[in-house]
Amino acid sequence: MADEFRTTEVGDRYAQALFDLALETGRLDAVRADLTSLKAAWLDSADLRRLATSPVIAADDQVKGLTAIAAKARFEKTTANFLGLLAQNGRARDLPAVIAGFQARYARHAGIVAAEVVSAQPLDAKQLAAIEAALNKSLGKAPELTTRVDPALLGGLKIKVGSKLFDASLKTKLDQMKFALKRA
């Protein structure tokens, strides 16, 4: 599901508009925090995903639903208004792409290197510190880590930095072995 958070042309245009507005109004960090919360909610809530992506839910109902969520979560007014506009324009389904585009713009603006670490089991603080130190050494910058657990990996890690994916998962290694055995 985290693979949904890729930029698209439409999502990128909306992300640019939101970023420019947040920067202009001095609410960049608040909007970023709202979108981070919204991304977590998107990943956790099938109801939110259904609200935004279902073709049978009218745009007016999507506006009401997304603005209610924004009000309940106490989102910044800029974020709440933007969510309403996105739904009103029939683009609520593009929310993951907008979030990805905004996060990429924020990272470039702030000089942040974002890295997503996916593991089969939750990582402890010592493991995260070791990963962060290794990435810091290879990137020359301290990365901002986000973690996610995916039991389908079986073991190992996947680390995504920008468009680069470092895949050291057991599942991938087993798939590679299976493919090699089929070719032999």
Short mmCIF file of C-alpha atoms in Angstrom, two decimals:
data_model
loop_
_atom_site.label_atom_id
_atom_site.label_comp_id
_atom_site.label_asym_id
_atom_site.label_seq_id
_atom_site.Cartn_x
_atom_site.Cartn_y
_atom_site.Cartn_z
CA MET A 1 0.00 0.00 0.00
CA ALA A 2 2.90 2.39 0.57
CA ASP A 3 3.59 1.96 -3.14
CA GLU A 4 0.51 4.14 -3.71
CA PHE A 5 2.54 7.11 -2.51
CA ARG A 6 4.19 7.91 -5.83
CA THR A 7 3.85 11.19 -7.61
CA THR A 8 1.70 11.50 -10.69
CA GLU A 9 1.32 14.44 -13.06
CA VAL A 10 -1.98 15.51 -11.49
CA GLY A 11 -0.76 14.87 -7.95
CA ASP A 12 2.40 16.81 -8.66
CA ARG A 13 0.47 19.88 -9.85
CA TYR A 14 -1.72 19.86 -6.74
CA ALA A 15 1.33 19.25 -4.53
CA GLN A 16 3.08 22.24 -6.10
CA ALA A 17 0.06 24.45 -5.47
CA LEU A 18 -0.23 23.33 -1.84
CA PHE A 19 3.51 23.71 -1.26
CA ASP A 20 3.55 27.23 -2.72
CA LEU A 21 0.54 28.25 -0.65
CA ALA A 22 1.98 26.80 2.56
CA LEU A 23 5.34 28.46 1.91
CA GLU A 24 3.71 31.81 1.10
CA THR A 25 1.57 31.76 4.25
CA GLY A 26 4.38 30.54 6.51
CA ARG A 27 2.51 27.33 7.37
CA LEU A 28 4.87 24.89 5.65
CA ASP A 29 5.79 22.85 8.73
CA ALA A 30 2.18 22.67 9.93
CA VAL A 31 0.93 21.47 6.52
CA ARG A 32 3.77 18.95 6.39
CA ALA A 33 2.75 17.58 9.81
CA ASP A 34 -0.88 17.37 8.67
CA LEU A 35 0.06 15.45 5.53
CA THR A 36 2.27 13.09 7.53
CA SER A 37 -0.72 12.33 9.79
CA LEU A 38 -2.97 11.96 6.76
CA LYS A 39 -0.55 9.50 5.16
CA ALA A 40 -0.55 7.37 8.31
CA ALA A 41 -4.35 7.52 8.39
CA TRP A 42 -4.51 6.51 4.71
CA LEU A 43 -2.36 3.47 5.41
CA ASP A 44 -4.36 2.48 8.51
CA SER A 45 -7.92 3.19 7.41
CA ALA A 46 -9.70 1.29 4.67
CA ASP A 47 -12.67 3.62 5.24
CA LEU A 48 -10.58 6.70 4.37
CA ARG A 49 -9.24 5.01 1.24
CA ARG A 50 -12.79 4.00 0.26
CA LEU A 51 -14.09 7.54 0.86
CA ALA A 52 -11.45 9.05 -1.39
CA THR A 53 -11.36 6.45 -4.16
CA SER A 54 -14.88 5.09 -4.52
CA PRO A 55 -16.57 6.20 -7.74
CA VAL A 56 -20.01 5.80 -6.13
CA ILE A 57 -19.37 8.42 -3.44
CA ALA A 58 -20.35 11.86 -4.74
CA ALA A 59 -17.79 14.68 -4.71
CA ASP A 60 -19.95 16.64 -2.23
CA ASP A 61 -19.90 13.70 0.17
CA GLN A 62 -16.12 13.39 -0.26
CA VAL A 63 -15.77 17.10 0.54
CA LYS A 64 -17.87 16.67 3.69
CA GLY A 65 -15.97 13.55 4.73
CA LEU A 66 -12.48 14.94 4.18
CA THR A 67 -13.25 18.28 5.84
CA ALA A 68 -14.77 16.43 8.81
CA ILE A 69 -11.60 14.36 9.10
CA ALA A 70 -9.50 17.54 8.90
CA ALA A 71 -11.61 19.19 11.60
CA LYS A 72 -11.46 16.16 13.89
CA ALA A 73 -7.67 15.92 13.43
CA ARG A 74 -7.35 19.69 13.95
CA PHE A 75 -5.49 20.19 10.71
CA GLU A 76 -4.18 23.57 9.69
CA LYS A 77 -6.81 25.66 7.87
CA THR A 78 -4.69 25.57 4.70
CA THR A 79 -4.67 21.77 4.75
CA ALA A 80 -8.38 21.49 5.50
CA ASN A 81 -9.31 23.90 2.71
CA PHE A 82 -7.01 22.09 0.31
CA LEU A 83 -8.59 18.71 1.09
CA GLY A 84 -12.01 20.18 0.41
CA LEU A 85 -10.83 21.64 -2.90
CA LEU A 86 -9.22 18.36 -3.91
CA ALA A 87 -12.46 16.47 -3.29
CA GLN A 88 -14.58 19.19 -4.90
CA ASN A 89 -12.48 18.89 -8.07
CA GLY A 90 -13.00 15.11 -8.10
CA ARG A 91 -9.34 14.44 -7.28
CA ALA A 92 -9.58 12.93 -3.79
CA ARG A 93 -8.26 9.66 -5.22
CA ASP A 94 -5.01 11.50 -6.04
CA LEU A 95 -4.33 12.25 -2.36
CA PRO A 96 -1.42 9.77 -2.04
CA ALA A 97 0.29 11.32 -5.08
CA VAL A 98 -0.24 14.81 -3.67
CA ILE A 99 1.28 13.76 -0.35
CA ALA A 100 4.29 12.19 -2.10
CA GLY A 101 4.81 15.28 -4.24
CA PHE A 102 4.55 17.61 -1.26
CA GLN A 103 6.98 15.52 0.78
CA ALA A 104 9.50 15.51 -2.08
CA ARG A 105 9.25 19.30 -2.44
CA TYR A 106 9.59 19.81 1.30
CA ALA A 107 12.66 17.57 1.43
CA ARG A 108 14.32 19.51 -1.40
CA HIS A 109 13.41 22.83 0.22
CA ALA A 110 14.73 21.82 3.65
CA GLY A 111 17.73 19.82 2.39
CA ILE A 112 16.39 16.62 3.93
CA VAL A 113 17.20 13.17 2.65
CA ALA A 114 14.16 11.00 3.34
CA ALA A 115 14.61 7.25 3.71
CA GLU A 116 11.91 4.64 4.21
CA VAL A 117 12.96 1.46 5.99
CA VAL A 118 10.69 -1.56 5.57
CA SER A 119 11.35 -4.58 7.75
CA ALA A 120 9.65 -7.89 8.49
CA GLN A 121 9.53 -7.09 12.22
CA PRO A 122 9.65 -3.85 14.20
CA LEU A 123 13.18 -2.51 14.59
CA ASP A 124 14.56 -1.44 17.95
CA ALA A 125 16.38 1.84 18.61
CA LYS A 126 19.84 0.25 18.30
CA GLN A 127 19.04 -1.23 14.87
CA LEU A 128 17.58 2.07 13.65
CA ALA A 129 20.66 3.94 14.89
CA ALA A 130 22.92 1.52 12.97
CA ILE A 131 20.87 1.96 9.80
CA GLU A 132 20.88 5.73 10.20
CA ALA A 133 24.66 5.75 10.73
CA ALA A 134 25.23 3.62 7.63
CA LEU A 135 22.98 5.85 5.53
CA ASN A 136 24.62 8.97 6.94
CA LYS A 137 28.02 7.62 5.89
CA SER A 138 26.92 6.65 2.39
CA LEU A 139 24.77 9.74 1.69
CA GLY A 140 26.92 12.31 3.42
CA LYS A 141 23.78 13.65 5.17
CA ALA A 142 21.72 12.56 8.11
CA PRO A 143 18.57 10.93 6.71
CA GLU A 144 15.06 11.38 8.04
CA LEU A 145 13.89 7.81 8.59
CA THR A 146 10.38 6.49 8.39
CA THR A 147 9.77 2.86 9.23
CA ARG A 148 7.14 0.38 8.19
CA VAL A 149 6.62 -3.30 9.01
CA ASP A 150 5.79 -5.72 6.19
CA PRO A 151 5.66 -9.35 7.38
CA ALA A 152 5.66 -10.52 3.74
CA LEU A 153 9.41 -9.75 3.59
CA LEU A 154 10.06 -12.77 5.85
CA GLY A 155 13.35 -11.20 6.99
CA GLY A 156 15.89 -8.56 6.04
CA LEU A 157 15.22 -4.99 4.96
CA LYS A 158 14.16 -2.77 2.11
CA ILE A 159 15.46 0.79 2.22
CA LYS A 160 14.17 3.41 -0.19
CA VAL A 161 16.07 6.67 -0.57
CA GLY A 162 14.59 8.89 -3.25
CA SER A 163 14.11 6.75 -6.33
CA LYS A 164 16.72 4.18 -5.22
CA LEU A 165 15.64 0.96 -3.56
CA PHE A 166 18.08 -1.21 -1.63
CA ASP A 167 16.43 -4.61 -1.28
CA ALA A 168 18.06 -7.05 1.12
CA SER A 169 14.87 -8.91 2.00
CA LEU A 170 14.67 -12.65 2.37
CA LYS A 171 11.60 -12.76 0.15
CA THR A 172 13.50 -11.16 -2.76
CA LYS A 173 16.45 -13.51 -2.31
CA LEU A 174 14.13 -16.53 -2.32
CA ASP A 175 12.34 -15.23 -5.42
CA GLN A 176 15.70 -14.78 -7.17
CA MET A 177 16.72 -18.33 -6.26
CA LYS A 178 13.38 -19.69 -7.50
CA PHE A 179 13.80 -17.82 -10.79
CA ALA A 180 17.38 -19.09 -11.19
CA LEU A 181 16.28 -22.67 -10.54
CA LYS A 182 13.49 -22.39 -13.11
CA ARG A 183 15.97 -21.18 -15.73
CA ALA A 184 18.42 -24.01 -15.02
#
